[in-house]
PDB file of C-alpha atoms in Angstrom:
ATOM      1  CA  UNK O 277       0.000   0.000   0.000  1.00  0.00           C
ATOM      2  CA  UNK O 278       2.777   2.343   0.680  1.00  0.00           C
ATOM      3  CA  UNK O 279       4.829   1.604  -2.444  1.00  0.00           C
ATOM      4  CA  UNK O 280       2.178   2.123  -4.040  1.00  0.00           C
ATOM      5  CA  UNK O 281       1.229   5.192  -2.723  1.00  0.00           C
ATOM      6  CA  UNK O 282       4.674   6.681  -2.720  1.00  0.00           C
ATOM      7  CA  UNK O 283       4.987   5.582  -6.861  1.00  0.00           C
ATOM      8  CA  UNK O 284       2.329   7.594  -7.297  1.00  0.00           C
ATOM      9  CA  UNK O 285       3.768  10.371  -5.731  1.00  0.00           C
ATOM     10  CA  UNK O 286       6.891  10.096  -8.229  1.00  0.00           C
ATOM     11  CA  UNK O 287       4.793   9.973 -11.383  1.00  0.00           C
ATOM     12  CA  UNK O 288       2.522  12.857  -9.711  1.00  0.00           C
ATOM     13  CA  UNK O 289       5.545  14.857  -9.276  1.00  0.00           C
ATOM     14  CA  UNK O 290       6.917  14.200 -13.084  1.00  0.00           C
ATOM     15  CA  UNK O 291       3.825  15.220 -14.218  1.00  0.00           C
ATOM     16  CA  UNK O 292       4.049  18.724 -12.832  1.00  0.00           C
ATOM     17  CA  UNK O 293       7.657  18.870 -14.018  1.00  0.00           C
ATOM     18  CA  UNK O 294       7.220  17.917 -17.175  1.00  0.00           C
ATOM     19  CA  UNK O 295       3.595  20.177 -17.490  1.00  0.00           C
ATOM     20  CA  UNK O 296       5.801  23.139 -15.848  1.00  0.00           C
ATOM     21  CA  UNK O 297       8.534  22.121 -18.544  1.00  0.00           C
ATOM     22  CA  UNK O 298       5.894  22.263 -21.332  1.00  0.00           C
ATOM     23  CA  UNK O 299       3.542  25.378 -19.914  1.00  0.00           C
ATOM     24  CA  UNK O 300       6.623  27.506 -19.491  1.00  0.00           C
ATOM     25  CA  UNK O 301       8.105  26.926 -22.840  1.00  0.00           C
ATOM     26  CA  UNK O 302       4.392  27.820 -24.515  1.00  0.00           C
ATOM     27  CA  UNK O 303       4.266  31.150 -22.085  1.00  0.00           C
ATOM     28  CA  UNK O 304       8.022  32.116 -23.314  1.00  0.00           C
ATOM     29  CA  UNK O 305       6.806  31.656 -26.895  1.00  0.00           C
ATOM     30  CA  UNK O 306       3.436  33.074 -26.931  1.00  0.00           C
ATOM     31  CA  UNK O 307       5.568  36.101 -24.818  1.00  0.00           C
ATOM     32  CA  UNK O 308       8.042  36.671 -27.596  1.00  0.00           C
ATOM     33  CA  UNK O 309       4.852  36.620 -30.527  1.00  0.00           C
ATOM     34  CA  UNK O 310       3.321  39.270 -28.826  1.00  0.00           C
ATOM     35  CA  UNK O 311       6.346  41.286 -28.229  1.00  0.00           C
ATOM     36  CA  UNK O 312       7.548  40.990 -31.444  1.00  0.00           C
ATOM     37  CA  UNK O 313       3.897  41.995 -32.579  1.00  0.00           C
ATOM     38  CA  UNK O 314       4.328  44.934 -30.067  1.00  0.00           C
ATOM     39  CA  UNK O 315       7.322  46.289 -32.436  1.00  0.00           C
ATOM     40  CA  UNK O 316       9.856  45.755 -29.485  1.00  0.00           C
ATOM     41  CA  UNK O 317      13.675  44.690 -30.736  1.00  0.00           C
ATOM     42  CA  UNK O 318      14.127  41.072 -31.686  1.00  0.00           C
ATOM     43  CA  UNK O 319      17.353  41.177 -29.436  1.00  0.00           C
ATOM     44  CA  UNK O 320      15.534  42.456 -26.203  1.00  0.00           C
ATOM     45  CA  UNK O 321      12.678  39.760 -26.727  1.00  0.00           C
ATOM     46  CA  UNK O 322      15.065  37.156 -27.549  1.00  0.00           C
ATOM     47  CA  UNK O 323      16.780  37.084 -24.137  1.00  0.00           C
ATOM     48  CA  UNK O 324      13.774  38.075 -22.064  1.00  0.00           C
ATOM     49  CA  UNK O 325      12.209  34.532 -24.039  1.00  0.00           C
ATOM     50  CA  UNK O 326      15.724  32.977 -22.678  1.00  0.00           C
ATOM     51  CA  UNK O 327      15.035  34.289 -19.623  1.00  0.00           C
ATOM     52  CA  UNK O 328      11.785  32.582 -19.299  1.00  0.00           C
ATOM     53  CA  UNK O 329      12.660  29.708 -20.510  1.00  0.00           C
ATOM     54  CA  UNK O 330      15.577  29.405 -18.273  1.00  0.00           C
ATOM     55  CA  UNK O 331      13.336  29.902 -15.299  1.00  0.00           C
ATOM     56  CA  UNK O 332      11.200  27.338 -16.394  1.00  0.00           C
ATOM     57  CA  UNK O 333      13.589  24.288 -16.891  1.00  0.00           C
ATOM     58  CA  UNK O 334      15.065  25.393 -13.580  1.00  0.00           C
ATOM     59  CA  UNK O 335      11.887  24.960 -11.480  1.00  0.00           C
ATOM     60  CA  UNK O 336      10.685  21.618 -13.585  1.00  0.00           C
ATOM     61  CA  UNK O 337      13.968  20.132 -12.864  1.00  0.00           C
ATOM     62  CA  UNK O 338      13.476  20.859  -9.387  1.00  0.00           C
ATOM     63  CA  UNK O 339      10.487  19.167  -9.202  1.00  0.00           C
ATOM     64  CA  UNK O 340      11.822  16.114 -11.128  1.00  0.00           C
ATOM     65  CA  UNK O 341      14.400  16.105  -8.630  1.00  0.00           C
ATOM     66  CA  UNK O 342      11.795  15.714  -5.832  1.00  0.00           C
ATOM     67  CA  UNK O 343      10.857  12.894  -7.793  1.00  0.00           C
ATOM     68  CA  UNK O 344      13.815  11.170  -8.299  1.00  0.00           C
ATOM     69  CA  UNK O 345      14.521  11.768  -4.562  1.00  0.00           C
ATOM     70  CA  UNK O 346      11.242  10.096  -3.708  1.00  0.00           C
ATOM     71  CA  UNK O 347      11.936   7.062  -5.982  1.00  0.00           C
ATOM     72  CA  UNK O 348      15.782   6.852  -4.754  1.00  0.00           C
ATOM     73  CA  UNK O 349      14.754   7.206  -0.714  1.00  0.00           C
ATOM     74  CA  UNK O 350      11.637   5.603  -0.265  1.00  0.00           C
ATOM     75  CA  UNK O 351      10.745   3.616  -3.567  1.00  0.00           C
ATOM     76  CA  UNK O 352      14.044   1.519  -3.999  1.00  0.00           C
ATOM     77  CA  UNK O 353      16.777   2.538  -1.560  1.00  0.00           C
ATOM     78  CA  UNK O 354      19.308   0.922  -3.425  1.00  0.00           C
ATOM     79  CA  UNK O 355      22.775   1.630  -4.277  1.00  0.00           C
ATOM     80  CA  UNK O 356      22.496   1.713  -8.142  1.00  0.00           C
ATOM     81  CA  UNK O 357      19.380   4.110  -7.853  1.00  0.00           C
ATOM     82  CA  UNK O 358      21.553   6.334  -5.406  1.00  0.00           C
ATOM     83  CA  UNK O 359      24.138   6.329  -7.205  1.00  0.00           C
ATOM     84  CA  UNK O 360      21.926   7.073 -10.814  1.00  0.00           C
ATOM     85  CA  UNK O 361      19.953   9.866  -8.201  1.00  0.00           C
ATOM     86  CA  UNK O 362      23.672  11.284  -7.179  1.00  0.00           C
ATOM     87  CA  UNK O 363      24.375  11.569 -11.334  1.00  0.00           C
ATOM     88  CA  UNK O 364      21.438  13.261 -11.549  1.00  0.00           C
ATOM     89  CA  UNK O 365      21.745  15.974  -8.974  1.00  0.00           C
ATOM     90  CA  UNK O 366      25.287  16.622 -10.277  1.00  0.00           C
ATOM     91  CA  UNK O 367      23.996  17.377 -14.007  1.00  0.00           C
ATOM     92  CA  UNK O 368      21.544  19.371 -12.339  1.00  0.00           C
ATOM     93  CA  UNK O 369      23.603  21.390 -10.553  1.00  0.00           C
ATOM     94  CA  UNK O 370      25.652  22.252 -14.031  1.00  0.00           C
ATOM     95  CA  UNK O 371      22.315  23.335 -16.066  1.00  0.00           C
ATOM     96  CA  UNK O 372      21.346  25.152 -12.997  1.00  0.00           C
ATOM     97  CA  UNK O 373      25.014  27.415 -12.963  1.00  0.00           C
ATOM     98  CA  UNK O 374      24.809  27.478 -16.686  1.00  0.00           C
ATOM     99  CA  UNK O 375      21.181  28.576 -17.009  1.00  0.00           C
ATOM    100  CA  UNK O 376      21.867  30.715 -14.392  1.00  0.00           C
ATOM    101  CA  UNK O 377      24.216  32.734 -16.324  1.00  0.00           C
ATOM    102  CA  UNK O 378      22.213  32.692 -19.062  1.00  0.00           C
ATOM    103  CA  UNK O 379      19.309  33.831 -17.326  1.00  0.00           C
ATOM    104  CA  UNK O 380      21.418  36.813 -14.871  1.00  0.00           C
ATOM    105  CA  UNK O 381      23.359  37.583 -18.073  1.00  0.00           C
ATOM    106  CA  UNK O 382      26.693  36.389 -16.614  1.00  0.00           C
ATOM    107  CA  UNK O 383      27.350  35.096 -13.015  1.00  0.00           C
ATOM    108  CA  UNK O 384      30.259  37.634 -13.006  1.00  0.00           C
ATOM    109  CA  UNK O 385      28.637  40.238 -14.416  1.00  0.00           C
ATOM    110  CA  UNK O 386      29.692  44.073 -13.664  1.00  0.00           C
ATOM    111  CA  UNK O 387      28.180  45.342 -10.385  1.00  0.00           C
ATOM    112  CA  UNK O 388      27.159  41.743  -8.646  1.00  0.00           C
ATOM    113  CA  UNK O 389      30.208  41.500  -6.364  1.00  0.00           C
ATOM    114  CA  UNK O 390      32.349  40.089  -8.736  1.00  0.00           C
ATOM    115  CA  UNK O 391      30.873  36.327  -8.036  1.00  0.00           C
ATOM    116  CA  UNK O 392      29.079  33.580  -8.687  1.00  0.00           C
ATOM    117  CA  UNK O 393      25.148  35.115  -8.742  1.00  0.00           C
ATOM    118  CA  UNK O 394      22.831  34.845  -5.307  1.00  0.00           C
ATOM    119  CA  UNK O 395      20.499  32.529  -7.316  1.00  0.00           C
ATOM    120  CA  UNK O 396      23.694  29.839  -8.354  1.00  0.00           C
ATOM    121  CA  UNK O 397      25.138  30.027  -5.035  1.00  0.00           C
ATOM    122  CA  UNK O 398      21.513  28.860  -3.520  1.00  0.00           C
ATOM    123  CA  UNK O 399      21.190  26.240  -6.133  1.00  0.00           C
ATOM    124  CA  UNK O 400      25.079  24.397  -5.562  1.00  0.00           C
ATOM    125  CA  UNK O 401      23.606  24.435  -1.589  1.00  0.00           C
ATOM    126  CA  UNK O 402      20.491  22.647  -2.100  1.00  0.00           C
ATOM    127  CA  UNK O 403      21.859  20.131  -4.620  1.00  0.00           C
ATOM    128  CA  UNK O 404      24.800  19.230  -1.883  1.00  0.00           C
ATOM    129  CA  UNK O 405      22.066  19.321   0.741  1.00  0.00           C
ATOM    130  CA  UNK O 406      20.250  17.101  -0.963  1.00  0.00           C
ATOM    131  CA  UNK O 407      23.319  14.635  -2.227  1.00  0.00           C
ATOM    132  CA  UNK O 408      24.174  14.673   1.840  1.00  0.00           C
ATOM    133  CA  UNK O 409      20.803  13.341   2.802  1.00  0.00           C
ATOM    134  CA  UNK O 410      21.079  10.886   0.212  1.00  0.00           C
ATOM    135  CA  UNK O 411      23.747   9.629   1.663  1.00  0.00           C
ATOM    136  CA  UNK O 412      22.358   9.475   5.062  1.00  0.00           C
ATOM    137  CA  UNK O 413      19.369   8.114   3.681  1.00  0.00           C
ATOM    138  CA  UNK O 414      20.334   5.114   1.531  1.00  0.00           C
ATOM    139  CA  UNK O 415      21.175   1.962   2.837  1.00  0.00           C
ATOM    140  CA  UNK O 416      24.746   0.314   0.961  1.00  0.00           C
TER     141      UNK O 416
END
């Protein structure tokens, strides 16, 4: 009964990553058609469209993260599923940095302290947050 339950958690939680995944990439679109339509420059829309869609993949891979985690902790606690989960969370935390970048315009961009962005630096601590309870959480 709880397996079951907690599997459909996981495929509850890909859903709503993958719909965020596919709703955001319609809103950046149907964003840039109107701007363009609105006469603005094709170089200002194009990066406030990267922008959006940056945002977007960022928050469905968070919550496809939650799923993984899910599967990984409760689902099968195993050590080839923590280590495929530990993969996973390291890829994510190099699209987050670079889609940060894209997004901010450059993690060392004039004016922001000379460093990695506020929104990167939050990102690397919840991805090694969540690699350490991993690690506490699955059995070898």
């Amino acid at each position: 009964m709880f397996e079951r339950i907690m599997n459909d958690a996981v495929k509850f939680f890909e859903a709503i990553g993958v719909l965020i995944l596919i709703f955001g990439g319609f809103v950046a679109m149907i964003g840039c058609i109107i701007e363009l339509f609105r006469g603005r420059s094709p170089s200002g829309v194009f990066d406030k469209v990267r922008a959006s869609l940056g945002r977007a993949i960022l928050l469905g891979l968070e919550i496809l993260v939650v799923a993984d985690i899910i599967r990984t902790i409760v689902v099968s606690p195993t050590l080839s599923s923590a280590l495929t989960l530990g993969l996973i969370v390291l890829v994510r935390i190099a699209l987050s940095f670079a889609i940060d970048v894209e997004v901010d315009g450059g993690a060392l961009a004039e004016g922001r302290g000379g460093g990695i962005s506020a929104t990167a630096r939050r990102n690397v601590r919840v991805n090694l947050l969540w690699s350490a309870t991993l690690r506490e959480a699955t059995p070898v």
